Coordinates of C-alpha atoms and ligand atoms in Angstrom, one line a residue:
X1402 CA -14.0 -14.7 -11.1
X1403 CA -12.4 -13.8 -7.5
X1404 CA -12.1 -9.8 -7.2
X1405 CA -8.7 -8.7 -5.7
X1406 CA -8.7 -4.6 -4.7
X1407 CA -5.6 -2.9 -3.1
X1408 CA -5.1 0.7 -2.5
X1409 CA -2.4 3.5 -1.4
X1410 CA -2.5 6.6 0.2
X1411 CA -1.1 9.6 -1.2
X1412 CA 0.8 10.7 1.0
X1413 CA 4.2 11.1 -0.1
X1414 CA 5.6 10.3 -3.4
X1415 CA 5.5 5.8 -3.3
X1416 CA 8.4 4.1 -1.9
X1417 CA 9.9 0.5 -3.4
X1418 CA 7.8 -0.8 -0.6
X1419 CA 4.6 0.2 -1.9
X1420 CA 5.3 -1.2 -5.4
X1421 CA 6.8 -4.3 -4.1
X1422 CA 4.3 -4.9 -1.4
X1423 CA 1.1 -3.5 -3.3
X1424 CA 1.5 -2.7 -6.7
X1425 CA 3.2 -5.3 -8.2
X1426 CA 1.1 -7.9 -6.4
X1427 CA -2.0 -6.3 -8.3
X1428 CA -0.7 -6.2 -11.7
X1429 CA 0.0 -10.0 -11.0
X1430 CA -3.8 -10.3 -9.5
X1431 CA -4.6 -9.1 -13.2
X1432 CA -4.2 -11.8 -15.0
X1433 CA -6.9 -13.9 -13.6
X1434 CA -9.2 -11.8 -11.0
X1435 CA -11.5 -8.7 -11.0
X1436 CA -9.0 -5.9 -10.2
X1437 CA -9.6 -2.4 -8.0
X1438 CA -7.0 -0.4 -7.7
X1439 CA -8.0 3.0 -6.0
X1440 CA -6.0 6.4 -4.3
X1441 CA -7.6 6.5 -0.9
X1442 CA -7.4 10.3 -0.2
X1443 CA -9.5 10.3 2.8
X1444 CA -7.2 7.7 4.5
X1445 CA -4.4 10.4 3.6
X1446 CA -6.2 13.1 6.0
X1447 CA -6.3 11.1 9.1
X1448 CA -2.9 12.8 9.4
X1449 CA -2.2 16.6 8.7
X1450 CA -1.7 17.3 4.6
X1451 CA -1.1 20.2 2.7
X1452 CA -4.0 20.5 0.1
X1453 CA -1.8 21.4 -2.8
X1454 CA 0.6 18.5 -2.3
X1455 CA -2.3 16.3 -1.6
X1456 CA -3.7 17.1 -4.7
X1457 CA -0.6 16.9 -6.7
X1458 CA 0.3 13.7 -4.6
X1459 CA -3.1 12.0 -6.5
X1460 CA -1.9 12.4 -9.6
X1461 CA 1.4 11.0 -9.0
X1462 CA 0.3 7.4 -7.5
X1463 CA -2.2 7.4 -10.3
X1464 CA 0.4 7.7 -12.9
X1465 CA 2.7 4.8 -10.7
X1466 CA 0.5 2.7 -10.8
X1467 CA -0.2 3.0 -14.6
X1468 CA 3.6 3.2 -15.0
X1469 CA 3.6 -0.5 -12.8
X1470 CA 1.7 -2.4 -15.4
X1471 CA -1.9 -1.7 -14.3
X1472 CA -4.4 -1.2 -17.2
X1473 CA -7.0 1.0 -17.2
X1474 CA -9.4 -1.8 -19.4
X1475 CA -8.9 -4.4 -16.7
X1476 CA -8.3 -2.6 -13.1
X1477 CA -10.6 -0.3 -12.3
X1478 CA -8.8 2.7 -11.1
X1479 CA -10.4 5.4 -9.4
X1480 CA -10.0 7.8 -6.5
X1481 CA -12.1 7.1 -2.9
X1482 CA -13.4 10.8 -2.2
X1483 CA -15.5 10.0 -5.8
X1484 CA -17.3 7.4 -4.7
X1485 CA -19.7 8.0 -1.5
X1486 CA -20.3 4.7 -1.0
X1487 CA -16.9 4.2 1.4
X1488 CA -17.6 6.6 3.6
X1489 CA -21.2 5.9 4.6
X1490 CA -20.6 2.3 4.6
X1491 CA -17.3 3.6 7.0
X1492 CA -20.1 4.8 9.3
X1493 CA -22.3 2.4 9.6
X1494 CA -19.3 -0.6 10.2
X1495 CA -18.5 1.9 13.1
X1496 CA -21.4 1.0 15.2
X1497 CA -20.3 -2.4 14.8
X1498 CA -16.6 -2.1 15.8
X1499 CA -15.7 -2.3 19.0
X1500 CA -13.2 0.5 20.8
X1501 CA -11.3 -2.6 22.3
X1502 CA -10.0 -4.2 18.5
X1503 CA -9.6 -0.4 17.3
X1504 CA -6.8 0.5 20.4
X1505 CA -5.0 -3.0 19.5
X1506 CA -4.0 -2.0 15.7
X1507 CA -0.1 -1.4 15.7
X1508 CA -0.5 1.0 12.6
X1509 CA -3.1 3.0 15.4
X1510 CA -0.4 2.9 17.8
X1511 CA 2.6 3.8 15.9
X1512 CA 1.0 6.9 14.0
X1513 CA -0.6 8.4 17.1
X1514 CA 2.8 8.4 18.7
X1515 CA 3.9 11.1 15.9
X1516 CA 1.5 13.4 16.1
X1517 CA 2.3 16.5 17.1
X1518 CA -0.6 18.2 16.6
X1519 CA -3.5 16.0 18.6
X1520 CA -4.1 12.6 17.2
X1521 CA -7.5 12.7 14.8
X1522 CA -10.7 10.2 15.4
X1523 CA -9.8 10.0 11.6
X1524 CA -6.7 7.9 12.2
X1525 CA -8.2 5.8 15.0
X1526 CA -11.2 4.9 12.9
X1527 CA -8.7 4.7 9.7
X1528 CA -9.2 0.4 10.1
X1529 CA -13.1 0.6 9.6
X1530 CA -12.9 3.0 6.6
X1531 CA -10.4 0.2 5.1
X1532 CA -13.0 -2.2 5.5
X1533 CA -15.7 -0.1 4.2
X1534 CA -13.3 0.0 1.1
X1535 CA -12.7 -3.6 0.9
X1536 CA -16.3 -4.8 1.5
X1537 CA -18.0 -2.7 -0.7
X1538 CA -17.0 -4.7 -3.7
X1539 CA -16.8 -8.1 -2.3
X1540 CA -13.4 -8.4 -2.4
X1541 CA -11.9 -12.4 -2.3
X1542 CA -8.1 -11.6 -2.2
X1543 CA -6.5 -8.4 -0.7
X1544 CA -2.8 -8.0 -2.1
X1545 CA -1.2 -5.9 0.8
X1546 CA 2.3 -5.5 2.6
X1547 CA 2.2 -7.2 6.1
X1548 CA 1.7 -3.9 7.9
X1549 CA -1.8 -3.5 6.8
X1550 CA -2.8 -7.5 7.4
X1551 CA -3.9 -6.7 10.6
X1552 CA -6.5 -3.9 9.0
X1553 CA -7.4 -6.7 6.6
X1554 CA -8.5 -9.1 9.7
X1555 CA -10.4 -6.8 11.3
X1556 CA -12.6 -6.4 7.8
X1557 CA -12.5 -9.9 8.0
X1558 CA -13.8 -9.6 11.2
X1559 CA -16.6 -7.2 11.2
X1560 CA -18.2 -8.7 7.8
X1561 CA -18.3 -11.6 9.5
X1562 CA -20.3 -10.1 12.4
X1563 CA -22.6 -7.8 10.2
X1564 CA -23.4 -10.8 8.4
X1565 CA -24.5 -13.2 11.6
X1566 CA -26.1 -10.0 12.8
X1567 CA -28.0 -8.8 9.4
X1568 CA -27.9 -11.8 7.3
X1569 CA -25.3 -12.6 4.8
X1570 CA -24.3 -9.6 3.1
X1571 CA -20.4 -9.4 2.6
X1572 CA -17.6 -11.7 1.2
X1573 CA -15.0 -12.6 4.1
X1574 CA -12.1 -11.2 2.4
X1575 CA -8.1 -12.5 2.4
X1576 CA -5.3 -10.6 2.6
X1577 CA -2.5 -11.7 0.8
X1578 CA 1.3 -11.4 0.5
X1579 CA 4.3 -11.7 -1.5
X1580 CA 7.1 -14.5 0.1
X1581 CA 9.6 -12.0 -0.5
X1582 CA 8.9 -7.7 -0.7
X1583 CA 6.0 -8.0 1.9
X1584 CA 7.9 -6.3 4.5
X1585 CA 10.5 -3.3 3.4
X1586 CA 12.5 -2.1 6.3
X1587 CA 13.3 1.6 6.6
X1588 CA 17.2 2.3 5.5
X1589 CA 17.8 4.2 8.0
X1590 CA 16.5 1.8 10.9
X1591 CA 15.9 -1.6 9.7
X1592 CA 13.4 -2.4 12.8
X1593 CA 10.1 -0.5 11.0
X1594 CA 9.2 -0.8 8.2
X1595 CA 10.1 1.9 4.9
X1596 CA 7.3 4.3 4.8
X1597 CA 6.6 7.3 3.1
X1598 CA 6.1 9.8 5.7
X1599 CA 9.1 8.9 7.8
X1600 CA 10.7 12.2 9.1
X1601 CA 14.2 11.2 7.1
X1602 CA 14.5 10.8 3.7
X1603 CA 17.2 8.2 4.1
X1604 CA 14.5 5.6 5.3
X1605 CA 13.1 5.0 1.9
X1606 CA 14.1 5.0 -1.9
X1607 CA 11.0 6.7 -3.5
X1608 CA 10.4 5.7 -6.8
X1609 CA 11.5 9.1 -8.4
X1610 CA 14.5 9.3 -6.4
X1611 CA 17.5 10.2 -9.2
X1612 CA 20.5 8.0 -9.6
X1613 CA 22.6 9.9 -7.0
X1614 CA 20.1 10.4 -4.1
X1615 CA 19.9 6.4 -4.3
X1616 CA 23.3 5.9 -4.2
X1617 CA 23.9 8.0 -0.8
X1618 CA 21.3 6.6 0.4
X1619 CA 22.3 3.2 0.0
X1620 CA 25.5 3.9 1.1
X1621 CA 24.5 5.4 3.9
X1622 CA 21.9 2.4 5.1
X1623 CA 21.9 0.9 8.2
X1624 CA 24.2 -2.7 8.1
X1625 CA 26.0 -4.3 11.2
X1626 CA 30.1 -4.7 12.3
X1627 CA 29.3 -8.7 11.0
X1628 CA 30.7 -8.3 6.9
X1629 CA 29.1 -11.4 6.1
X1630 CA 26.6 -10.9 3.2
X1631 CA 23.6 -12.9 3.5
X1632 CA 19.5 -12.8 4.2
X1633 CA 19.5 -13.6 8.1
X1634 CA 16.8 -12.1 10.0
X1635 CA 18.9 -11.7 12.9
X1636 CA 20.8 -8.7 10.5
X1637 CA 18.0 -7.2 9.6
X1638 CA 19.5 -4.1 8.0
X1639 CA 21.6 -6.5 5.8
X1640 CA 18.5 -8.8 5.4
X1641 CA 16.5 -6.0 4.1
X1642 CA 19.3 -4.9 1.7
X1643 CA 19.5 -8.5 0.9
X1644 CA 15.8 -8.7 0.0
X1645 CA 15.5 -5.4 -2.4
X1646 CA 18.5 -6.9 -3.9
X1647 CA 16.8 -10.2 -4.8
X1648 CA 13.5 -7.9 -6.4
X1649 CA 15.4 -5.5 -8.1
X1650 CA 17.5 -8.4 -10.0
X1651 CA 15.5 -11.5 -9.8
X1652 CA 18.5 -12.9 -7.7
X1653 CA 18.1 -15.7 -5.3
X1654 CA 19.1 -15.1 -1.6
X1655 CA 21.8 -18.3 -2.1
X1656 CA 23.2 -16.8 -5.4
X1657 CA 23.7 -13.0 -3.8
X1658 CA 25.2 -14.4 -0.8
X1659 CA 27.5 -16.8 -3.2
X1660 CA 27.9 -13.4 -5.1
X1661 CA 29.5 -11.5 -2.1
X1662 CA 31.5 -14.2 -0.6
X1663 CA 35.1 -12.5 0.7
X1664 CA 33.7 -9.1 -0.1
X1665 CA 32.5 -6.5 1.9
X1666 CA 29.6 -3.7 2.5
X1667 CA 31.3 -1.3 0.1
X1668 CA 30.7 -3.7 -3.1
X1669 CA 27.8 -4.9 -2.1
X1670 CA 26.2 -1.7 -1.4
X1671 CA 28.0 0.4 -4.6
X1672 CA 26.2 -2.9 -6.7
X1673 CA 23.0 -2.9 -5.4
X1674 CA 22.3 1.1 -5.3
X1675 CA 23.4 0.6 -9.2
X1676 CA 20.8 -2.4 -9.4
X1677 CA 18.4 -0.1 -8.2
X1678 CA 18.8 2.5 -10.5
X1679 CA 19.0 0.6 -13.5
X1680 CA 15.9 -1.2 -12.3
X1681 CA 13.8 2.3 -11.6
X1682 CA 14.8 4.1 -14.9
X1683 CA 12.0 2.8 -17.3
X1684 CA 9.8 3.4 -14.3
X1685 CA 10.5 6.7 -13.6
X1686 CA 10.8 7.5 -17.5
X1687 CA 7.1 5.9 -17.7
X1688 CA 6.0 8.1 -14.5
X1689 CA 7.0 11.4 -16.0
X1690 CA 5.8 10.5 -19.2
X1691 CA 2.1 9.6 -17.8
X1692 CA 2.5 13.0 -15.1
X1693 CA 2.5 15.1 -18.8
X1694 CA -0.8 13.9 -19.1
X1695 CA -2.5 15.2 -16.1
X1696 CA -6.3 15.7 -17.9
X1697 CA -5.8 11.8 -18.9
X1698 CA -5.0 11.2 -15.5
X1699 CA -7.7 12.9 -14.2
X1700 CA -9.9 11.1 -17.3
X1701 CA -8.9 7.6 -16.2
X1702 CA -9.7 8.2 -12.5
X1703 CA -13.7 9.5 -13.6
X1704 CA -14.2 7.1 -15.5
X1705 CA -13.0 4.2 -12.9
X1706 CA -14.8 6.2 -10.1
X1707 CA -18.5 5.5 -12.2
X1708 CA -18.0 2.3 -12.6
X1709 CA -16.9 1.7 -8.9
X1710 CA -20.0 3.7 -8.0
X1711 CA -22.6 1.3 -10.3
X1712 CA -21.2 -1.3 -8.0
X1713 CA -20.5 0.4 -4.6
X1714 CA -24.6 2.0 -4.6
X1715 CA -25.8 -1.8 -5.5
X1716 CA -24.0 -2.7 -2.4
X1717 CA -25.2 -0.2 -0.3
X1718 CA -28.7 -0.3 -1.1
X1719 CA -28.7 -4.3 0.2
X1720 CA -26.4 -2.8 2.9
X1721 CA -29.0 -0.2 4.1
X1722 CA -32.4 -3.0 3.3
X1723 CA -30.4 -5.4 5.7
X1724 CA -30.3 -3.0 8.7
X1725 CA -33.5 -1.5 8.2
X1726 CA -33.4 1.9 7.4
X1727 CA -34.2 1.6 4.1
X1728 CA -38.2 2.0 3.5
Ligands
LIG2002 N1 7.6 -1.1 3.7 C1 6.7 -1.7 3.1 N2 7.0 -2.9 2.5 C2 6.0 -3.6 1.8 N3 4.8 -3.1 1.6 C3 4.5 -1.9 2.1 N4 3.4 -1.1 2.0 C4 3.6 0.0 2.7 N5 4.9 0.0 3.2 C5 5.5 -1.2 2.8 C6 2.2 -1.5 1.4 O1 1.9 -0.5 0.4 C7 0.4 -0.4 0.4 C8 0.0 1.0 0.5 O2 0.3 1.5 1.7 P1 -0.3 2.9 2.2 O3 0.1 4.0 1.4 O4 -1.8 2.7 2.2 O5 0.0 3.1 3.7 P2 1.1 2.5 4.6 O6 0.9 1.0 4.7 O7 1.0 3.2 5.9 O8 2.4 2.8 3.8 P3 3.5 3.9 4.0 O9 4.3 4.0 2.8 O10 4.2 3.8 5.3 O11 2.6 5.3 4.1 P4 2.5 6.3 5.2 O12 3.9 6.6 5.6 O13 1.8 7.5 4.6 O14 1.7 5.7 6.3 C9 -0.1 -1.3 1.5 O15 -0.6 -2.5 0.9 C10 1.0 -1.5 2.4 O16 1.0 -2.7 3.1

């Protein structure tokens, strides 16, 4: 059976993107592979957090992702910091990177630029703990957004290299991505991408944003002076609003622009922010209801973190025979 593993940071409360680029793809991965699905805490710290939100911020992508559609009996869920394993295989991938392929990730680049307070060898190094994560459980198939394909490569790229240098020790992992959903743009400015921990609200719909905040901030998105209606990556603030349309109704690109033939932003927008609600209710009902749980929470995330453990120490015994430190 092929083993497909995904993860998000807590960072923030999770953004459509996350569930459309990550989530989603991993409850579909269910159905026929060997699921992880994990919190990666320590990827959260490469950039300042506040402990309490941070630990709050856990709990909440935990209960997303059980509100998504991932079971607990099929995925195993669990949290990084519990299982050693990704750090000390983080370490030793290190002394196989090079500094060269590190200073050439574009997530690298775009993060550093925002820090205010010094950039941290945490965020540089971010890649190699994401390939420590993937590699430790022989991942086949990573379901990921196309911002983090790049990070995916480079695990690629470094098993590949341990392995000629240390014998054949790693699966060469995939990433892969949804046609549509793969790449949210932010509301506010349709060039990046929608992430959580964009300084304005207005660049993402996070999943528990109420029925009003949605609406203003649809309203508000970036479009263009052209009232035209339709998925053309040229527009890409209408292309984007085009796109969550289509995955919050199941619409095709042809049948929305049909849709909106003759008719302007104001429609199109007051409909879709109204799609959007209607489509994150039983979410956010589901969320809430899991979050009033939080020792079943924490219950799920132990008991994923042992078995992650039983597989990540098998791993890491071959890794640690295979470079010779192990007597
Ligand atoms: N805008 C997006 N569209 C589609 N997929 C996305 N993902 C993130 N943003 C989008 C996918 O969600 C998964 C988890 O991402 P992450 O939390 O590990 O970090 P990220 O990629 O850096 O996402 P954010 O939301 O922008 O977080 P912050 O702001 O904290 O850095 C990944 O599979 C990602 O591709």
């Amino acid at each position: 059976m092929q083993r497909a593993l995904t993860a998000i940071q807590p960072t923030n409360i999770l953004h459509i993107g996350n569930l459309f680029g990550a989530l989603l793809p991993i409850v579909e991965a269910q159905r026929d592979s060997q699921t992880f699905l994990f919190v990666v805490d320590y990827h959260a710290i490469t950039v300042p957090q506040d402990p309490k939100k941070l630990n709050q911020a856990i709990l909440f992508a935990t209960a997303c992702y059980l509100a998504a559609g991932v079971d607990p009996k099929k995925t195993i869920i669990f949290q990084q910091s519990l299982v050693p394993g990704h750090t000390e295989l983080a370490w030793i991938l290190s002394c196989l990177a090079h500094m060269g392929e590190l200073e050439r990730m574009t997530q690298y680049k775009d993060k550093a630029k925002k820090q205010t307070e010094g950039v941290s060898v945490g965020l540089f190094t971010y890649p190699v703990l994401m390939a420590a994560d993937i590699l430790l459980y022989d991942t086949n198939l990573v379901p990921v957004g196309e911002d983090q394909k790049q990070h995916v490569e480079l695990a690629r790229d470094l098993a590949d290299r341990f392995n000629k240098k240390f014998g054949k020790t790693f699966v060469l992992p995939e990433p892969i991505m949804r046609k549509v959903g793969a790449r949210i743009m932010g509301l506010d400015d349709p060039s990046k991408k929608m992430s959580k921990s964009a300084e304005s609200p207005r660049n993402y719909i996070s999943l528990m944003d109420p029925p009003d905040v949605i609406r203003k901030k649809i309203m508000s998105a970036m479009t263009d002076s052209n009232a035209i209606i339709e998925h053309d990556r040229r527009r890409p603030g209408v292309a984007n609003l085009v796109t969550i349309m289509s995955l919050v109704t199941d619409d095709s690109y042809a049948t929305i622009k049909a849709r909106y033939e003759g008719k302007g932003y104001g429609d199109f927008k007051k409909d879709l922010a109204e799609a959007i609600v209607i489509y994150l209710q039983p979410l956010q009902a589901k969320i809430n209801g899991f979050l009033q749980h939080p020792d079943a929470l924490k219950d799920i995330l132990e008991d994923g973190a042992k078995r992650a453990r039983e597989l990540a120490e098998k791993k890491m015994a071959q890794v640690r025979q295979n470079i010779g430190v192990a007597l």
